[in-house]
Coordinates of C-alpha atoms in Angstrom, one line a residue:
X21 CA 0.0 0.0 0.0
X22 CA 1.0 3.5 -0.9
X23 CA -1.2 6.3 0.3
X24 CA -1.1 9.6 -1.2
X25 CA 0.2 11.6 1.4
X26 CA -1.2 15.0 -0.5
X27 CA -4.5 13.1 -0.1
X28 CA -4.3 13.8 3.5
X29 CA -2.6 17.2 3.9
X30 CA -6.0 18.9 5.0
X31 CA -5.4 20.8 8.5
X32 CA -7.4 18.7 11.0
X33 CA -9.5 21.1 13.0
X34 CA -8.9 21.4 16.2
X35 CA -12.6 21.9 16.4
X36 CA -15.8 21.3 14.2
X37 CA -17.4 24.1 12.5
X38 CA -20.8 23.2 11.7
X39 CA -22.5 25.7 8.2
X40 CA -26.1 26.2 7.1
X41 CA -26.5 27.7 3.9
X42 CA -23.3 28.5 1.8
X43 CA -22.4 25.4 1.2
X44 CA -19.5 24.8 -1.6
X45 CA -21.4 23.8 -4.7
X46 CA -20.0 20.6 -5.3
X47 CA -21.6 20.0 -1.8
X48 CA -24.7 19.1 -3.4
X49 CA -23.5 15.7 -4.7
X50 CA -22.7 14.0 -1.6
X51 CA -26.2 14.0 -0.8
X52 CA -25.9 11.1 -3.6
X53 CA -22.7 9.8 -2.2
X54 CA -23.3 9.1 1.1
X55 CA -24.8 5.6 -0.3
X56 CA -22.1 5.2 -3.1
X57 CA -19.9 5.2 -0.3
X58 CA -21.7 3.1 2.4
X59 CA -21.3 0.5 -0.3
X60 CA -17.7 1.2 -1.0
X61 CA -16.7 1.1 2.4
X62 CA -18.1 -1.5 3.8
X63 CA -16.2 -4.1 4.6
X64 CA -16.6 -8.0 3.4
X65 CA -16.5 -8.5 7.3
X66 CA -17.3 -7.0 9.8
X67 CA -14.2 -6.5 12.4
X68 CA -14.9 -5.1 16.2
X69 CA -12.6 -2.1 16.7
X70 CA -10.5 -2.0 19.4
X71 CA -11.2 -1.0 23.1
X72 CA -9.2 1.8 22.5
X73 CA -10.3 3.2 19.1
X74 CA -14.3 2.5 20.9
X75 CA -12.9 5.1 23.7
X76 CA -11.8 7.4 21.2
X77 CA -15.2 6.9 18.8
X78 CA -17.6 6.8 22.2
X79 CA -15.8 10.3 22.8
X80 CA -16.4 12.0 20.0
X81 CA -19.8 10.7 19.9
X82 CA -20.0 12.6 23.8
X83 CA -20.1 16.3 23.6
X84 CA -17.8 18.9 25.7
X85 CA -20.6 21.6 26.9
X86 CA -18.7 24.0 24.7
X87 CA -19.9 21.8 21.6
X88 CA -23.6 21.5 23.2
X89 CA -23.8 25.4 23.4
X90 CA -22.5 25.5 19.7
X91 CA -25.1 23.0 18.7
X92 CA -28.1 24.7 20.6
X93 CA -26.8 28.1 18.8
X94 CA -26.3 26.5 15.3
X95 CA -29.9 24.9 15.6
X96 CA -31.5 28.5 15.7
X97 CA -30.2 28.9 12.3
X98 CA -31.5 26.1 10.6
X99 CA -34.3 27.0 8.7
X100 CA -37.0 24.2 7.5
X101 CA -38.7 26.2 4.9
X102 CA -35.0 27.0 3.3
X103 CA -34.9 23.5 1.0
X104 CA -32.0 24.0 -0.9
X105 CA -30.0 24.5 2.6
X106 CA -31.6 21.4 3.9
X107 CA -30.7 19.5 1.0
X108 CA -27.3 20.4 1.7
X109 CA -27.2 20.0 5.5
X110 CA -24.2 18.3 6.6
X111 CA -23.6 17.7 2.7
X112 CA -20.1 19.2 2.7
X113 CA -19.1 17.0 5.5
X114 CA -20.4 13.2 4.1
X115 CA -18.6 14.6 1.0
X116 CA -15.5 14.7 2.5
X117 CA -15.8 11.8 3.8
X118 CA -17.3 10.1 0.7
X119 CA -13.9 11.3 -0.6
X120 CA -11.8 10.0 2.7
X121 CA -13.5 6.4 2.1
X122 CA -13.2 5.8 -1.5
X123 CA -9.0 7.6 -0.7
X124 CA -8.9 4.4 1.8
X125 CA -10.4 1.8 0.2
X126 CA -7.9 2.8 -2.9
X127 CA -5.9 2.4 -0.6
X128 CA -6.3 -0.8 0.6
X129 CA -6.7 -2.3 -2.9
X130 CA -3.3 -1.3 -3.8
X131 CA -1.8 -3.1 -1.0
X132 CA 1.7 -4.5 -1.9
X133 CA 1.9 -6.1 1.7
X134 CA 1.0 -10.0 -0.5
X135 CA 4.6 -8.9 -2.9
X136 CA 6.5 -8.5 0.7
X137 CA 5.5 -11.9 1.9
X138 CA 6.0 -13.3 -1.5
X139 CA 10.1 -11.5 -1.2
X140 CA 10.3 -12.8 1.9
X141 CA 9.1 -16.7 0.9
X142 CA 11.6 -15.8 -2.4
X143 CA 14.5 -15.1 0.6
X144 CA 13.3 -18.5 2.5
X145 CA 13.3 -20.4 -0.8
X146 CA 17.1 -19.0 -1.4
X147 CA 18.5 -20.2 2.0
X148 CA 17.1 -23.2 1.8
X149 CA 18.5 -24.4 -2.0
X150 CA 22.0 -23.2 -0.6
X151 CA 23.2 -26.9 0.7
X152 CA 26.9 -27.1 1.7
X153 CA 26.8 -31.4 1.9
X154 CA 24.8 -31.9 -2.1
X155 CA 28.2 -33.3 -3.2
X156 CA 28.6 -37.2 -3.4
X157 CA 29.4 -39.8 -0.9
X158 CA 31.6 -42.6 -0.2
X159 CA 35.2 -42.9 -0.3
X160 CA 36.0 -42.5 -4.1
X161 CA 33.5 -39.5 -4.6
X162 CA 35.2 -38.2 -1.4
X163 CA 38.7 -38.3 -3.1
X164 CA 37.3 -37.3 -6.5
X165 CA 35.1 -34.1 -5.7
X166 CA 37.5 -33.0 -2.6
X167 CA 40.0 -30.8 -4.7
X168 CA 36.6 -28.9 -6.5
X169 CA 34.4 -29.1 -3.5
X170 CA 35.5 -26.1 -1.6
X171 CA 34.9 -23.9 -5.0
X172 CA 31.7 -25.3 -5.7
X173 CA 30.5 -24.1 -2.2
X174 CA 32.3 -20.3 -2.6
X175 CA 30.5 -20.6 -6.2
X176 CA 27.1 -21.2 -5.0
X177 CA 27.0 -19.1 -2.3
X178 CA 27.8 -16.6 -4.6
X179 CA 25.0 -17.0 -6.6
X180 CA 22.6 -17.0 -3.3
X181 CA 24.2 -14.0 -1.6
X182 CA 23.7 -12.1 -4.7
X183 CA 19.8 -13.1 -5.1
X184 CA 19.0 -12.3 -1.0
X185 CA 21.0 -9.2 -1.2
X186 CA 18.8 -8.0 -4.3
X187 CA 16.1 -9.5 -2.0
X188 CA 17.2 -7.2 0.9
X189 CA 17.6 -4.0 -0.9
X190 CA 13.7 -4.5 -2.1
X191 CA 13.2 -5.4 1.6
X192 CA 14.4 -2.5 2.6
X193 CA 12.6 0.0 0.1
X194 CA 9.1 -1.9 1.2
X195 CA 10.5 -1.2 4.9
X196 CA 10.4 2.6 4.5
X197 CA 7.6 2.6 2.5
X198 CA 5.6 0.6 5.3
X199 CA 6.6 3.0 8.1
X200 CA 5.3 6.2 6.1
X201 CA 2.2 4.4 5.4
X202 CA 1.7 4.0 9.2
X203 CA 2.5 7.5 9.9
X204 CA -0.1 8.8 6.8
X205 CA -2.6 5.8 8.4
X206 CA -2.9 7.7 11.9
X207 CA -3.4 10.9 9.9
X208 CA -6.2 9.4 8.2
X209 CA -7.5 8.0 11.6
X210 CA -6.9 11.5 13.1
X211 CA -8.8 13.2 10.1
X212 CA -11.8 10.1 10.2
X213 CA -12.5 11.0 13.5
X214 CA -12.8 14.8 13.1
X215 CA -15.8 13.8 10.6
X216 CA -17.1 11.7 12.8
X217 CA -17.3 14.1 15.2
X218 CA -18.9 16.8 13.0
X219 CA -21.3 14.9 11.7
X220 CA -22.6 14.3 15.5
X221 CA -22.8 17.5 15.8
X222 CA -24.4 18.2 12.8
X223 CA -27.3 15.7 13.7
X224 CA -27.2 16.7 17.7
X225 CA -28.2 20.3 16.1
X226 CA -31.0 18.8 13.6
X227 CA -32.1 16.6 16.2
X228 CA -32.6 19.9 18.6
X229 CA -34.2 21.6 15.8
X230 CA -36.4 18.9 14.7
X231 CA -38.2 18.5 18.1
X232 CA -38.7 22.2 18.6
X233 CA -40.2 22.2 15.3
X234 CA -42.4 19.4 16.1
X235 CA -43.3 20.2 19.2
X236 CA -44.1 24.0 19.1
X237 CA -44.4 25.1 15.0
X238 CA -45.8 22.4 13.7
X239 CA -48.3 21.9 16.6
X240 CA -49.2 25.6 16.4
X241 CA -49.9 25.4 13.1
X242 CA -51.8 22.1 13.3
X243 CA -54.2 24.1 16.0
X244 CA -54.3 26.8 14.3
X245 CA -55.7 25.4 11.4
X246 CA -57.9 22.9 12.8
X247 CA -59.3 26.2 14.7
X248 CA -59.6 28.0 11.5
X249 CA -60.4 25.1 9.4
X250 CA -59.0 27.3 6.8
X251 CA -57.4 25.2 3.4
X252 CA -54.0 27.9 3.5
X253 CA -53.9 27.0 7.2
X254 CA -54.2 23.3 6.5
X255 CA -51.7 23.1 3.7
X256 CA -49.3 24.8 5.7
X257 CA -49.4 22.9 8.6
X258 CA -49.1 19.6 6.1
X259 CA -46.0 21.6 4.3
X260 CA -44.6 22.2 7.8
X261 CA -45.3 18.1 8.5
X262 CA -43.3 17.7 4.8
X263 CA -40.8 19.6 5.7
X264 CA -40.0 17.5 9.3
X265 CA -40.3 14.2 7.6
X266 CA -37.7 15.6 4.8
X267 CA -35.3 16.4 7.6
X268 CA -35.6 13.7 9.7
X269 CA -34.8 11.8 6.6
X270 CA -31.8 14.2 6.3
X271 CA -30.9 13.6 9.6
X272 CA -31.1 9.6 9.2
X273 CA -29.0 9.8 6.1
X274 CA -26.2 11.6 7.9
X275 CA -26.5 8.6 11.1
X276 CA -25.5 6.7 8.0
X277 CA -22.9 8.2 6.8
X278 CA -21.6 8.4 10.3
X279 CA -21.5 4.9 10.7
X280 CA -19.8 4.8 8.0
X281 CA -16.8 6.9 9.5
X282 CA -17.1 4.4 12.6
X283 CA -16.9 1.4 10.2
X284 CA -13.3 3.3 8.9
X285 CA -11.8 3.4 11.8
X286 CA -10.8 -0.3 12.7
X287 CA -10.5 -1.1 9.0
X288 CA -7.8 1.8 9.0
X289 CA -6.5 0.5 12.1
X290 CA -6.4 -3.2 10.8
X291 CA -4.1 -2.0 7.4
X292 CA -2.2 0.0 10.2
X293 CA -1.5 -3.1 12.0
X294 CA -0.4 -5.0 8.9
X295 CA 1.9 -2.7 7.4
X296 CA 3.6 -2.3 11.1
X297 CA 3.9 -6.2 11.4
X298 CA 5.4 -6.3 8.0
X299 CA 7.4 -4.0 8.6
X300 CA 8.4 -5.4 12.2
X301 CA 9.2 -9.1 9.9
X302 CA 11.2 -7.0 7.4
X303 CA 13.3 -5.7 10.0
X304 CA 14.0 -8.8 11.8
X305 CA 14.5 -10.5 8.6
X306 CA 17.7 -7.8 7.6
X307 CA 19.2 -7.1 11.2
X308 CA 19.0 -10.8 12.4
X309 CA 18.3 -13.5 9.4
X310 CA 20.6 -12.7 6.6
X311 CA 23.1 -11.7 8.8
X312 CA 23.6 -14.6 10.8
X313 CA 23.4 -16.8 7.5
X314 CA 25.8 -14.8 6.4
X315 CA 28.1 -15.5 8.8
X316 CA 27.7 -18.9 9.1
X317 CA 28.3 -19.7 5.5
X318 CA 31.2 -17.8 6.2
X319 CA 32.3 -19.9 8.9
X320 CA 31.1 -23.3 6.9
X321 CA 33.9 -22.0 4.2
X322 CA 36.3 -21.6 6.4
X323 CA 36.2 -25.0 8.2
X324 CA 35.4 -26.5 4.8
X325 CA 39.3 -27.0 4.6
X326 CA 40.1 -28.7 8.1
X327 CA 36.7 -30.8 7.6
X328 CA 38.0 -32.4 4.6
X329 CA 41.4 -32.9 6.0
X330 CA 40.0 -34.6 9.0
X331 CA 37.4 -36.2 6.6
X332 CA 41.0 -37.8 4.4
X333 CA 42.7 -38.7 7.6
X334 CA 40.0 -40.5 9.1
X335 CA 39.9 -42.6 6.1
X336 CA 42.9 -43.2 5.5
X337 CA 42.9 -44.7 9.0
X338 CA 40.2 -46.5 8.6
X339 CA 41.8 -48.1 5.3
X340 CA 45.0 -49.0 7.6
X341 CA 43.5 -50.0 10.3
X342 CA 41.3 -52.5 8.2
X343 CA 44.6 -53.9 6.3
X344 CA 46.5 -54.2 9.5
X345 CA 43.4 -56.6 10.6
X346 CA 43.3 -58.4 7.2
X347 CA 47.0 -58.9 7.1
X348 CA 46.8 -60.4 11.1
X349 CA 44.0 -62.7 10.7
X350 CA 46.1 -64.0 7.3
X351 CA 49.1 -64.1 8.9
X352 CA 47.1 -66.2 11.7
X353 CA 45.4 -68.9 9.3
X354 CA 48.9 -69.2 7.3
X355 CA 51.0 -70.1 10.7
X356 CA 48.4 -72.4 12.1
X357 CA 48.2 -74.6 8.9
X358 CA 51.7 -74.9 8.7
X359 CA 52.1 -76.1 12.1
X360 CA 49.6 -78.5 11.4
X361 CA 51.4 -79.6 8.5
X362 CA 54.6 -79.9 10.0
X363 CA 53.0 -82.2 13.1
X364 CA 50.9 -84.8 10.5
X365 CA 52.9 -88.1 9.7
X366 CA 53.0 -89.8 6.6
X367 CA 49.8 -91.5 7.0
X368 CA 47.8 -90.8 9.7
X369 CA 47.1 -93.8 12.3
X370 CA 43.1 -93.2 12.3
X371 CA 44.0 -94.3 8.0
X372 CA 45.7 -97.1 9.1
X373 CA 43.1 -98.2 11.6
X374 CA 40.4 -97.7 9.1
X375 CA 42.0 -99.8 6.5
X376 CA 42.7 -102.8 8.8
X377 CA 38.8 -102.5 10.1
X378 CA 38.3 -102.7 5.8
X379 CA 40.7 -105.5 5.3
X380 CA 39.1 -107.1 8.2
X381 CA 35.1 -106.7 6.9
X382 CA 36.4 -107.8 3.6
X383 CA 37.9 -111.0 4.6
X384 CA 34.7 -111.6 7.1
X385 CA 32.3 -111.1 4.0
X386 CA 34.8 -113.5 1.4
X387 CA 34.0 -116.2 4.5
X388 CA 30.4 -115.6 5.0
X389 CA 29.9 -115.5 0.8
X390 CA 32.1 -119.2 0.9
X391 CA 30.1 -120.7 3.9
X392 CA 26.8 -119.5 2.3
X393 CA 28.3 -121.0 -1.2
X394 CA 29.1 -123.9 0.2
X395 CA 25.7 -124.5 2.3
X396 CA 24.3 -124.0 -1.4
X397 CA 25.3 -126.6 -3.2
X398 CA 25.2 -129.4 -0.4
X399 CA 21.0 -128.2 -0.7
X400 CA 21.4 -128.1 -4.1
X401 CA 22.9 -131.9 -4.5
X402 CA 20.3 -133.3 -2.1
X403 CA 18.0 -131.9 -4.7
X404 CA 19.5 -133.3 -7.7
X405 CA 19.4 -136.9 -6.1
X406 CA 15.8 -136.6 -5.4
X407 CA 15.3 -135.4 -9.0
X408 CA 17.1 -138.2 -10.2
X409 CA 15.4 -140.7 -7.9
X410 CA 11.9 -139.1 -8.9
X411 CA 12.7 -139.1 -13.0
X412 CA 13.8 -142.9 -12.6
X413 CA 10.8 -143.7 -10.6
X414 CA 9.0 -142.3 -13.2
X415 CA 11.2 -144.1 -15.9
X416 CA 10.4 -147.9 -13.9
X417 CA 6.6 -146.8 -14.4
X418 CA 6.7 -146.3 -18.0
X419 CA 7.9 -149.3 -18.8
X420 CA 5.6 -151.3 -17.1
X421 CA 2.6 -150.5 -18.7

């Protein structure tokens, strides 16, 4: 947001100064502005003010007794029968203010605050793509990128510092412009409730008017012609009526356009608040964030060195440690099987036992297979003599018949 600050030059009186009659010409249209601008102004929601901008409203809603004797002495000018001064009662001041709200509302609708919060997620974005460990792992990326790595770092944090310093300068620029905003926004508070004020006035001094009216001219005339019964008498106490109702009307017109100026002060208030908040994150954001990444990527670029020294040493360590183990448990295996070797005889006993227990089982089995050969054919030759006794048996038989 950047308010006009010529837009809010006008003097703020120390005191309201209330006009019947005479009004500037161009007076006349806010009597068609007041509802142009009740639409305008209107928020999309409706936001309670603050306890201390309600004082400050309740207060200039509540009259000094130096602004009560100014009302009671402006009220015995206002003339009913006058309709061109009626029309403009109060006019000049719901123009202004038609003027003030549309001012603010432009305002608000050039807001910038959404491009500051989209700079300051740019800056958040920037820190976070800067990443000192993106290189590769493991011991032969470690020994291949190690020479290049410490550019690569001073190259990239180049690049970044260069983007959040362009960032920054832009931060700074919306900075400033933030804080004159909030110094033009309690101008336009101050000025808001110097209407607001007025216009009370202004409708304290019709009210006044209205109800002496009603209560003493326009019930004169109403006896007065129902005494008579006269038409003139009749028709003027009807015009008199007209002219009452018109006012009131008037008078309800400028209650509008007086809420209107309360509506504008907590929506004032609530840019106020944001621009100072941005402005407060802004701040913060240059004195504290940039700096301290600053110095730390200048501190991870100066240990960058000693890290990758330590980094080397520790594995080259680790590679001697692991050969000295290798070597050992070789060395070990090698010396135990030659002692072995050295101890063995020729041919082990356990051979020599298991080859007699063979021998043995063999010979055992050539017996069992001779006995069981033997036992064979004694069967067998029992056999063949009964075969022979049974085919000459058989033989005898034949030759008998």
């Amino acid at each position: 947001m950047s308010p006009n600050e010529a837009d809010f030059n006008e003097p703020i009186p120390e005191a309201p100064s209330l006009v019947f009659g005479g009004e500037p010409e161009e007076a006349a249209a806010g009597e068609t502005t007041g509802a142009a601008a009740a639409a305008q102004a209107a928020p999309a929601q409706q936001t309670a003010a603050t306890a201390e901008d309600v004082k400050k409203l309740d207060a200039a809603s509540t009259l000094t007794p130096e602004e009560i004797a100014q009302c009671d002495e402006f009220a015995k000018k206002i003339d009913l029968s006058d309709t061109n001064a009626i029309l403009n009662y109060g006019a000049g001041t719901q123009k202004k203010l038609a003027d003030f709200s549309q001012k603010t509302i432009d305002n608000v609708r050039t807001s910038d605050v959404g491009e500051v919060g989209d700079m300051l997620t740019d800056l958040v974005t920037q820190l976070k793509n800067f990443n000192v460990d993106e290189e590769e792992h493991g011991i032969a990326a470690f020994f291949k990128k190690k020479a290049n790595k410490l550019e690569a770092i001073k190259a990239r944090y180049s690049r970044v510092e260069t983007n959040v310093e362009t960032v920054q300068n832009e931060l700074e620029k919306h900075q400033v412009t933030l804080m004159k905003d909030a110094a033009v926004l309690d101008r336009m508070y101050d000025l808001n409730l110097a209407y607001f004020k007025e216009l009370s006035m202004y409708i304290v001094a019709g009210k006044k008017k209205l109800e002496e009216v009603r209560s003493k001219d326009l019930a004169e005339a109403q006896a007065k012609a129902a005494k008579s019964g006269l038409p003139e008498d009749a028709q003027a106490a009807k015009d008199l009526a007209a002219q009452c109702d018109r006012f009131e009307k008037k008078l309800y017109d400028l209650e509008l356009t007086r809420t209107i100026a309360m509506q504008t002060a907590p929506q004032i208030r609530m840019v106020q608040s944001a621009d100072t908040t941005m402005a407060e994150k802004i701040q913060s954001t240059i004195v504290n964030t940039i700096p301290l990444w600053k110095n730390q990527m200048v501190i991870a670029i100066g240990l960058q060195h000693s890290t990758e020294a330590a980094k080397a040493e520790n594995e080259v360590n680790e590679m001697t440690n692991q050969l000295l183990r290798r070597n050992a448990e070789n060395l070990k295996t090698a010396t135990v099987e030659s002692a072995k070797a050295s101890e063995k005889g020729i041919v082990d006993i356990e051979t020599l036992q298991h080859t007699n227990e063979t021998l043995i089982s063999a010979i055992d089995e050539v017996i069992s297979i001779q006995k069981e050969g033997h036992d064979k054919r004694v069967a067998a030759e029992a056999q063949l003599a009964e075969i022979e006794d049974q085919l000459k048996a058989k033989l005898l038989e034949a030759s008998k018949s």
